[in-house]
Structure formats: C-alpha cells, structure tokens
PDB file of C-alpha atoms in Angstrom:
ATOM      1  CA  ASP A   1       2.337   4.375 -18.441  1.00 64.00           C
ATOM      2  CA  GLY A   2       5.374   2.001 -17.981  1.00 71.00           C
ATOM      3  CA  GLY A   3       8.730   3.260 -18.679  1.00 93.00           C
ATOM      4  CA  ILE A   4      12.099   4.690 -17.534  1.00 96.00           C
ATOM      5  CA  THR A   5      12.535   8.124 -16.030  1.00 96.00           C
ATOM      6  CA  GLN A   6      15.782   9.979 -15.615  1.00 96.00           C
ATOM      7  CA  SER A   7      16.123  13.188 -13.769  1.00 91.00           C
ATOM      8  CA  PRO A   8      17.171  15.767 -14.246  1.00 91.00           C
ATOM      9  CA  LYS A   9      17.317  16.331 -18.036  1.00 93.00           C
ATOM     10  CA  TYR A  10      20.133  18.848 -17.729  1.00 94.00           C
ATOM     11  CA  LEU A  11      22.686  19.037 -14.876  1.00 93.00           C
ATOM     12  CA  PHE A  12      25.405  21.467 -14.288  1.00 93.00           C
ATOM     13  CA  ARG A  13      28.038  21.030 -11.655  1.00 90.00           C
ATOM     14  CA  LYS A  14      31.430  22.529 -10.737  1.00 90.00           C
ATOM     15  CA  GLU A  15      34.566  20.655 -11.239  1.00 88.00           C
ATOM     16  CA  GLY A  16      35.429  18.487  -8.189  1.00 88.00           C
ATOM     17  CA  GLN A  17      31.864  17.954  -7.018  1.00 91.00           C
ATOM     18  CA  ASN A  18      30.210  14.589  -6.855  1.00 93.00           C
ATOM     19  CA  VAL A  19      26.786  14.319  -8.618  1.00 94.00           C
ATOM     20  CA  THR A  20      24.085  11.665  -8.556  1.00 95.00           C
ATOM     21  CA  LEU A  21      21.913  10.931 -11.578  1.00 96.00           C
ATOM     22  CA  SER A  22      18.555   9.311 -11.006  1.00 97.00           C
ATOM     23  CA  CYS A  23      17.082   6.381 -12.914  1.00 97.00           C
ATOM     24  CA  GLU A  24      13.765   4.864 -12.029  1.00 97.00           C
ATOM     25  CA  GLN A  25      11.744   2.126 -13.917  1.00 97.00           C
ATOM     26  CA  ASN A  26       8.311   0.710 -13.526  1.00 96.00           C
ATOM     27  CA  LEU A  27       8.647  -2.046 -16.068  1.00 94.00           C
ATOM     28  CA  ASN A  28       9.351  -4.681 -13.465  1.00 93.00           C
ATOM     29  CA  HIS A  29      12.764  -5.338 -15.134  1.00 92.00           C
ATOM     30  CA  ASP A  30      15.463  -7.205 -13.234  1.00 91.00           C
ATOM     31  CA  ALA A  31      18.427  -5.805 -15.152  1.00 91.00           C
ATOM     32  CA  MET A  32      19.422  -2.075 -15.358  1.00 93.00           C
ATOM     33  CA  TYR A  33      22.310  -0.455 -17.198  1.00 94.00           C
ATOM     34  CA  TRP A  34      24.151   2.869 -17.353  1.00 96.00           C
ATOM     35  CA  TYR A  35      25.779   4.120 -20.502  1.00 96.00           C
ATOM     36  CA  ARG A  36      27.779   7.147 -21.418  1.00 96.00           C
ATOM     37  CA  GLN A  37      27.487   8.645 -24.828  1.00 94.00           C
ATOM     38  CA  ASP A  38      30.012  10.995 -26.366  1.00 90.00           C
ATOM     39  CA  PRO A  39      29.825  12.419 -29.909  1.00 80.00           C
ATOM     40  CA  GLY A  40      31.068   9.858 -32.382  1.00 72.00           C
ATOM     41  CA  GLN A  41      31.698   7.126 -29.809  1.00 75.00           C
ATOM     42  CA  GLY A  42      28.383   5.416 -29.647  1.00 84.00           C
ATOM     43  CA  LEU A  43      27.409   4.052 -26.206  1.00 91.00           C
ATOM     44  CA  ARG A  44      29.782   2.855 -23.618  1.00 92.00           C
ATOM     45  CA  LEU A  45      28.738   0.755 -20.691  1.00 92.00           C
ATOM     46  CA  ILE A  46      29.528   2.014 -17.303  1.00 95.00           C
ATOM     47  CA  TYR A  47      27.755  -0.257 -14.835  1.00 95.00           C
ATOM     48  CA  TYR A  48      25.112  -2.845 -14.927  1.00 92.00           C
ATOM     49  CA  SER A  49      22.976  -4.743 -12.498  1.00 93.00           C
ATOM     50  CA  GLN A  50      21.255  -8.078 -13.084  1.00 89.00           C
ATOM     51  CA  ILE A  51      19.536  -8.255  -9.720  1.00 91.00           C
ATOM     52  CA  VAL A  52      18.963  -6.145  -6.596  1.00 94.00           C
ATOM     53  CA  ASN A  53      22.025  -5.616  -4.300  1.00 95.00           C
ATOM     54  CA  ASP A  54      24.330  -6.837  -7.094  1.00 93.00           C
ATOM     55  CA  PHE A  55      26.056  -4.852  -9.932  1.00 94.00           C
ATOM     56  CA  GLN A  56      29.026  -5.239 -12.195  1.00 93.00           C
ATOM     57  CA  LYS A  57      31.593  -2.939 -13.729  1.00 94.00           C
ATOM     58  CA  GLY A  58      31.277  -2.281 -17.525  1.00 92.00           C
ATOM     59  CA  ASP A  59      33.972  -0.927 -19.811  1.00 90.00           C
ATOM     60  CA  ILE A  60      34.444   2.539 -18.233  1.00 94.00           C
ATOM     61  CA  ALA A  61      33.560   2.167 -14.572  1.00 96.00           C
ATOM     62  CA  GLU A  62      36.488   4.238 -13.303  1.00 96.00           C
ATOM     63  CA  GLY A  63      35.282   7.513 -11.637  1.00 96.00           C
ATOM     64  CA  TYR A  64      31.661   6.202 -11.216  1.00 97.00           C
ATOM     65  CA  SER A  65      29.690   4.392  -8.555  1.00 97.00           C
ATOM     66  CA  VAL A  66      26.181   2.847  -8.439  1.00 98.00           C
ATOM     67  CA  SER A  67      23.767   1.209  -5.874  1.00 97.00           C
ATOM     68  CA  ARG A  68      20.839  -1.135  -6.439  1.00 97.00           C
ATOM     69  CA  GLU A  69      18.930  -1.189  -3.300  1.00 97.00           C
ATOM     70  CA  LYS A  70      15.593  -1.434  -4.967  1.00 96.00           C
ATOM     71  CA  LYS A  71      14.453  -3.299  -8.091  1.00 96.00           C
ATOM     72  CA  GLU A  72      13.041   0.027  -9.512  1.00 97.00           C
ATOM     73  CA  SER A  73      16.030   2.303  -8.891  1.00 97.00           C
ATOM     74  CA  PHE A  74      19.631   2.458 -10.156  1.00 98.00           C
ATOM     75  CA  PRO A  75      21.264   5.761  -9.379  1.00 98.00           C
ATOM     76  CA  LEU A  76      24.676   6.645 -10.816  1.00 97.00           C
ATOM     77  CA  THR A  77      27.170   8.898  -8.916  1.00 97.00           C
ATOM     78  CA  VAL A  78      29.695  10.662 -10.996  1.00 95.00           C
ATOM     79  CA  THR A  79      32.698  11.329  -8.609  1.00 93.00           C
ATOM     80  CA  SER A  80      35.392  13.867  -8.722  1.00 88.00           C
ATOM     81  CA  ALA A  81      37.705  11.144  -9.745  1.00 87.00           C
ATOM     82  CA  GLN A  82      36.086  10.958 -13.196  1.00 88.00           C
ATOM     83  CA  LYS A  83      38.509  13.050 -15.313  1.00 88.00           C
ATOM     84  CA  ASN A  84      36.129  14.083 -18.103  1.00 90.00           C
ATOM     85  CA  PRO A  85      32.549  13.777 -16.848  1.00 93.00           C
ATOM     86  CA  THR A  86      30.839  16.102 -19.285  1.00 94.00           C
ATOM     87  CA  ALA A  87      28.628  13.736 -21.400  1.00 95.00           C
ATOM     88  CA  PHE A  88      25.066  12.432 -22.190  1.00 95.00           C
ATOM     89  CA  TYR A  89      24.136   9.697 -19.671  1.00 97.00           C
ATOM     90  CA  LEU A  90      21.565   6.978 -20.607  1.00 96.00           C
ATOM     91  CA  CYS A  91      19.894   4.477 -18.329  1.00 97.00           C
ATOM     92  CA  ALA A  92      18.287   1.333 -19.577  1.00 94.00           C
ATOM     93  CA  SER A  93      16.484  -1.668 -18.320  1.00 93.00           C
ATOM     94  CA  SER A  94      15.648  -5.116 -19.722  1.00 90.00           C
ATOM     95  CA  ILE A  95      14.066  -8.390 -18.680  1.00 85.00           C
ATOM     96  CA  SER A  96      16.832 -10.731 -17.648  1.00 76.00           C
ATOM     97  CA  GLY A  97      18.405 -12.615 -20.514  1.00 66.00           C
ATOM     98  CA  VAL A  98      20.841 -11.551 -23.105  1.00 57.00           C
ATOM     99  CA  ASN A  99      18.538 -11.600 -26.061  1.00 66.00           C
ATOM    100  CA  ASN A 100      16.063  -9.222 -24.654  1.00 73.00           C
ATOM    101  CA  GLU A 101      15.844  -5.673 -25.876  1.00 85.00           C
ATOM    102  CA  GLN A 102      16.891  -2.880 -23.612  1.00 90.00           C
ATOM    103  CA  PHE A 103      14.554  -0.011 -22.963  1.00 92.00           C
ATOM    104  CA  PHE A 104      16.174   3.408 -22.494  1.00 95.00           C
ATOM    105  CA  GLY A 105      15.334   6.502 -20.503  1.00 96.00           C
ATOM    106  CA  PRO A 106      15.437  10.025 -21.991  1.00 95.00           C
ATOM    107  CA  GLY A 107      18.890  10.669 -20.753  1.00 95.00           C
ATOM    108  CA  THR A 108      20.662  13.250 -18.642  1.00 96.00           C
ATOM    109  CA  ARG A 109      23.054  15.698 -20.075  1.00 95.00           C
ATOM    110  CA  LEU A 110      25.743  16.557 -17.518  1.00 95.00           C
ATOM    111  CA  THR A 111      28.031  19.547 -17.931  1.00 94.00           C
ATOM    112  CA  VAL A 112      30.884  20.171 -15.613  1.00 90.00           C
ATOM    113  CA  LEU A 113      32.058  23.694 -15.512  1.00 87.00           C
TER     114      LEU A 113
ATOM    115  CA  ALA B   1      34.702 -10.754 -27.848  1.00 71.00           C
ATOM    116  CA  GLN B   2      31.878  -9.165 -29.871  1.00 77.00           C
ATOM    117  CA  SER B   3      32.240  -5.971 -31.908  1.00 86.00           C
ATOM    118  CA  VAL B   4      30.047  -3.929 -34.215  1.00 91.00           C
ATOM    119  CA  THR B   5      31.135  -1.841 -37.150  1.00 94.00           C
ATOM    120  CA  GLN B   6      29.064   0.813 -38.778  1.00 95.00           C
ATOM    121  CA  LEU B   7      31.180   1.973 -41.648  1.00 91.00           C
ATOM    122  CA  ASP B   8      29.250   5.217 -42.510  1.00 94.00           C
ATOM    123  CA  SER B   9      29.393   7.839 -39.748  1.00 93.00           C
ATOM    124  CA  GLN B  10      27.037  10.074 -41.838  1.00 96.00           C
ATOM    125  CA  VAL B  11      24.577   9.431 -44.588  1.00 97.00           C
ATOM    126  CA  PRO B  12      22.859  12.297 -46.357  1.00 97.00           C
ATOM    127  CA  VAL B  13      19.928  11.393 -48.601  1.00 97.00           C
ATOM    128  CA  PHE B  14      17.141  13.216 -50.235  1.00 97.00           C
ATOM    129  CA  GLU B  15      13.574  12.902 -49.119  1.00 97.00           C
ATOM    130  CA  GLU B  16      11.664   9.954 -50.765  1.00 97.00           C
ATOM    131  CA  ALA B  17      14.962   8.254 -51.771  1.00 98.00           C
ATOM    132  CA  PRO B  18      15.838   4.763 -50.492  1.00 98.00           C
ATOM    133  CA  VAL B  19      18.581   4.380 -47.891  1.00 98.00           C
ATOM    134  CA  GLU B  20      20.740   1.609 -46.556  1.00 98.00           C
ATOM    135  CA  LEU B  21      22.736   1.899 -43.256  1.00 98.00           C
ATOM    136  CA  ARG B  22      25.281  -0.766 -42.975  1.00 98.00           C
ATOM    137  CA  CYS B  23      26.145  -2.860 -39.967  1.00 97.00           C
ATOM    138  CA  ASN B  24      28.745  -5.626 -39.663  1.00 96.00           C
ATOM    139  CA  TYR B  25      29.496  -7.588 -36.575  1.00 93.00           C
ATOM    140  CA  SER B  26      32.129 -10.121 -35.290  1.00 88.00           C
ATOM    141  CA  SER B  27      31.262 -12.802 -32.803  1.00 75.00           C
ATOM    142  CA  SER B  28      32.304 -16.333 -32.414  1.00 67.00           C
ATOM    143  CA  VAL B  29      29.000 -17.357 -31.035  1.00 71.00           C
ATOM    144  CA  SER B  30      25.375 -17.114 -31.986  1.00 73.00           C
ATOM    145  CA  VAL B  31      24.168 -13.527 -31.914  1.00 82.00           C
ATOM    146  CA  TYR B  32      21.043 -11.417 -31.512  1.00 88.00           C
ATOM    147  CA  LEU B  33      20.963  -8.153 -33.478  1.00 92.00           C
ATOM    148  CA  PHE B  34      19.232  -4.909 -32.922  1.00 94.00           C
ATOM    149  CA  TRP B  35      18.748  -1.506 -34.524  1.00 97.00           C
ATOM    150  CA  TYR B  36      17.908   1.473 -32.415  1.00 97.00           C
ATOM    151  CA  VAL B  37      17.106   5.054 -33.441  1.00 97.00           C
ATOM    152  CA  GLN B  38      18.002   8.146 -31.444  1.00 96.00           C
ATOM    153  CA  TYR B  39      16.355  11.544 -32.030  1.00 93.00           C
ATOM    154  CA  PRO B  40      18.335  14.624 -30.717  1.00 87.00           C
ATOM    155  CA  ASN B  41      18.684  14.732 -26.954  1.00 84.00           C
ATOM    156  CA  GLN B  42      16.471  11.710 -26.504  1.00 90.00           C
ATOM    157  CA  GLY B  43      17.006   8.070 -25.492  1.00 92.00           C
ATOM    158  CA  LEU B  44      17.185   5.192 -27.831  1.00 94.00           C
ATOM    159  CA  GLN B  45      14.094   3.564 -29.309  1.00 95.00           C
ATOM    160  CA  LEU B  46      14.085  -0.022 -30.689  1.00 94.00           C
ATOM    161  CA  LEU B  47      13.441  -0.197 -34.444  1.00 96.00           C
ATOM    162  CA  LEU B  48      13.794  -3.949 -34.940  1.00 96.00           C
ATOM    163  CA  LYS B  49      15.535  -7.037 -33.749  1.00 93.00           C
ATOM    164  CA  TYR B  50      16.605 -10.373 -35.118  1.00 92.00           C
ATOM    165  CA  LEU B  51      16.566 -13.338 -32.581  1.00 87.00           C
ATOM    166  CA  SER B  52      15.982 -16.364 -34.924  1.00 84.00           C
ATOM    167  CA  GLY B  53      13.900 -17.457 -37.781  1.00 86.00           C
ATOM    168  CA  SER B  54      13.400 -15.401 -40.939  1.00 88.00           C
ATOM    169  CA  THR B  55      16.452 -13.449 -41.795  1.00 90.00           C
ATOM    170  CA  LEU B  56      14.332 -10.473 -43.094  1.00 95.00           C
ATOM    171  CA  VAL B  57      13.018  -8.486 -40.093  1.00 95.00           C
ATOM    172  CA  LYS B  58      10.488  -5.742 -40.418  1.00 96.00           C
ATOM    173  CA  GLY B  59      10.388  -2.963 -37.895  1.00 95.00           C
ATOM    174  CA  ILE B  60       8.704   0.285 -37.063  1.00 94.00           C
ATOM    175  CA  ASN B  61       8.477   3.428 -39.284  1.00 93.00           C
ATOM    176  CA  GLY B  62       8.756   1.256 -42.420  1.00 96.00           C
ATOM    177  CA  PHE B  63      12.311   0.113 -41.829  1.00 97.00           C
ATOM    178  CA  GLU B  64      13.578  -3.512 -42.382  1.00 97.00           C
ATOM    179  CA  ALA B  65      16.790  -5.298 -41.983  1.00 97.00           C
ATOM    180  CA  GLU B  66      18.294  -8.540 -43.277  1.00 95.00           C
ATOM    181  CA  PHE B  67      20.569 -10.865 -41.316  1.00 94.00           C
ATOM    182  CA  ASN B  68      23.320 -12.332 -43.370  1.00 93.00           C
ATOM    183  CA  LYS B  69      25.335 -14.872 -41.421  1.00 90.00           C
ATOM    184  CA  SER B  70      27.869 -15.586 -44.075  1.00 90.00           C
ATOM    185  CA  GLN B  71      28.669 -11.911 -44.456  1.00 92.00           C
ATOM    186  CA  THR B  72      28.237 -11.160 -40.698  1.00 93.00           C
ATOM    187  CA  SER B  73      25.964  -8.230 -41.629  1.00 95.00           C
ATOM    188  CA  PHE B  74      22.599  -6.777 -40.500  1.00 96.00           C
ATOM    189  CA  HIS B  75      22.032  -3.790 -42.849  1.00 97.00           C
ATOM    190  CA  LEU B  76      19.018  -1.487 -42.250  1.00 98.00           C
ATOM    191  CA  ARG B  77      16.963  -0.394 -45.151  1.00 98.00           C
ATOM    192  CA  LYS B  78      14.030   1.864 -45.973  1.00 98.00           C
ATOM    193  CA  PRO B  79      12.576   2.182 -49.480  1.00 97.00           C
ATOM    194  CA  SER B  80      11.559   5.884 -49.072  1.00 97.00           C
ATOM    195  CA  VAL B  81      12.743   8.221 -46.299  1.00 97.00           C
ATOM    196  CA  HIS B  82      11.043  11.130 -44.768  1.00 97.00           C
ATOM    197  CA  ILE B  83      12.391  14.285 -43.170  1.00 96.00           C
ATOM    198  CA  SER B  84      11.249  12.850 -39.820  1.00 95.00           C
ATOM    199  CA  ASP B  85      13.775   9.975 -40.186  1.00 97.00           C
ATOM    200  CA  THR B  86      16.586  12.328 -39.599  1.00 97.00           C
ATOM    201  CA  ALA B  87      18.272  10.827 -36.551  1.00 96.00           C
ATOM    202  CA  GLU B  88      21.262   8.661 -35.315  1.00 96.00           C
ATOM    203  CA  TYR B  89      20.955   5.010 -35.816  1.00 97.00           C
ATOM    204  CA  PHE B  90      22.715   2.383 -33.760  1.00 96.00           C
ATOM    205  CA  CYS B  91      23.316  -1.299 -34.441  1.00 95.00           C
ATOM    206  CA  ALA B  92      23.786  -3.500 -31.452  1.00 92.00           C
ATOM    207  CA  VAL B  93      24.716  -7.219 -30.866  1.00 89.00           C
ATOM    208  CA  SER B  94      24.287  -9.472 -27.949  1.00 84.00           C
ATOM    209  CA  GLY B  95      25.287 -13.161 -27.450  1.00 72.00           C
ATOM    210  CA  ASN B  96      23.844 -16.083 -25.702  1.00 59.00           C
ATOM    211  CA  TYR B  97      26.567 -16.640 -23.216  1.00 53.00           C
ATOM    212  CA  GLY B  98      25.949 -13.848 -20.847  1.00 52.00           C
ATOM    213  CA  GLN B  99      27.637 -11.162 -22.923  1.00 55.00           C
ATOM    214  CA  ASN B 100      26.187  -7.677 -22.793  1.00 70.00           C
ATOM    215  CA  PHE B 101      24.991  -5.474 -25.575  1.00 80.00           C
ATOM    216  CA  VAL B 102      27.724  -4.024 -27.657  1.00 87.00           C
ATOM    217  CA  PHE B 103      26.701  -0.961 -29.651  1.00 90.00           C
ATOM    218  CA  GLY B 104      28.184   0.321 -32.836  1.00 92.00           C
ATOM    219  CA  PRO B 105      29.414   3.936 -33.136  1.00 91.00           C
ATOM    220  CA  GLY B 106      26.246   5.034 -34.838  1.00 94.00           C
ATOM    221  CA  THR B 107      25.298   6.437 -38.293  1.00 96.00           C
ATOM    222  CA  ARG B 108      23.795   9.904 -38.542  1.00 96.00           C
ATOM    223  CA  LEU B 109      21.092   9.944 -41.146  1.00 97.00           C
ATOM    224  CA  SER B 110      20.258  13.345 -42.560  1.00 97.00           C
ATOM    225  CA  VAL B 111      17.180  13.571 -44.852  1.00 97.00           C
ATOM    226  CA  LEU B 112      17.254  16.572 -47.175  1.00 96.00           C
ATOM    227  CA  PRO B 113      14.258  18.262 -48.711  1.00 95.00           C
TER     228      PRO B 113
END
C-alpha cells in the first residue's frame, strides 16, 4: 500500500537533547512538508521541500533542521534551540503543483521532559 | 497573503442533525480550497476539494461544500451526522502562484447521542 509513515508514534526526550523524527513516503511525490500542531492553533509549516537536495523554511523554522537526500525521505531534527518543542508533528507529501492535495502521515507526538 | 478563518472553534450537534462548519478565506488571487478531517491522534485525511468548475463539491462520508466567490466562503455541510463524525475539521487554501497551503485553526465537531 502506498502512503506516508512516521516513526515513532510517541517520543520522549530530555530538555536540551536533539531528536530526529522520521518521515518516509512511497507515493513517488516530489514535494514533502513538515507541520507542527498545537491545540487551538491549527497547523503551522516548519519546512518544505519541492525537490531532492533542496528545501525552504516555513513560518516557524527556528530551532528545526531538515535534509532531503532521497526523494522518499524527509527527516526533521528538533534541536535544543527550539524553545517549546512539545507538540504533535505531521509530515505530508504532494505531487508538485500548488493545487494538489497533501497526503498526511499519522504524526509523531513529541514530549520533552 | 492568504489566510483562512474558521469562526467556530467548537460545534456540538446531536446525532442525525444537520451541521455546517464555516470557512472564510482571504486571497487576492485564484484559490484552491480543501477540507480535511483529523481523528484523535491521527494525521489529516482529505474530505473534499474545490479546484474549478461546479461550486458544489461532494466529498467522502456524505459531506459537501459550496464555494462562494463573492462571499469568499467554502462552508462544509452534512445533512445528518453520526457519532463517528466527531473529529477536528480543517479548511485550507492554496493559490496558483507558488503559495503553500494555509490551514485554518480548525473546528472541533462533537456529535452527541
């Protein structure tokens, strides 16, 4: 079955540690996205990538980093510079083109203790 | 810049009653409009989308939405809701000049027995 996988589902880290969230897709989509979701605030775009080896900052990129070495993979690193990292993180992908729907993974809930 | 407003943060409704979830957008260019549903601790799933053509769009699970350009609205409706429709609903807009998706803050639909 084609789709997007995110792992792990739940992640706990101590304050000050970097942590990497995995996102893999087998839909052959060129574009991939990372969103952060907080209660009552909808989805906020962290980073996006339209093509391999290229990515752009979204609205809240500070404290995060990404890489896009393969078409299928778009990992997100939450660094110690992110002041409030506890949130639900969603990865999405789409065919290139702004009117194409985004397909979402199941999400990773990160809790920083 | 595009923006999306969902005026109702929470909508409680009794089972088998009709429901309308409101979405208004602002954009200076042509837009593409989407409704997504999110069940607890899951990713987002597309309900329906408007790209062009008929302003009445039918989606999955018996939902439909109507694009009203003069009122810049894209309200979501269902004539008779079920308990299983309890979820968070997000309206989103994208444009045709390279803009990314912009999501509304979401509306939590609670269907009561």
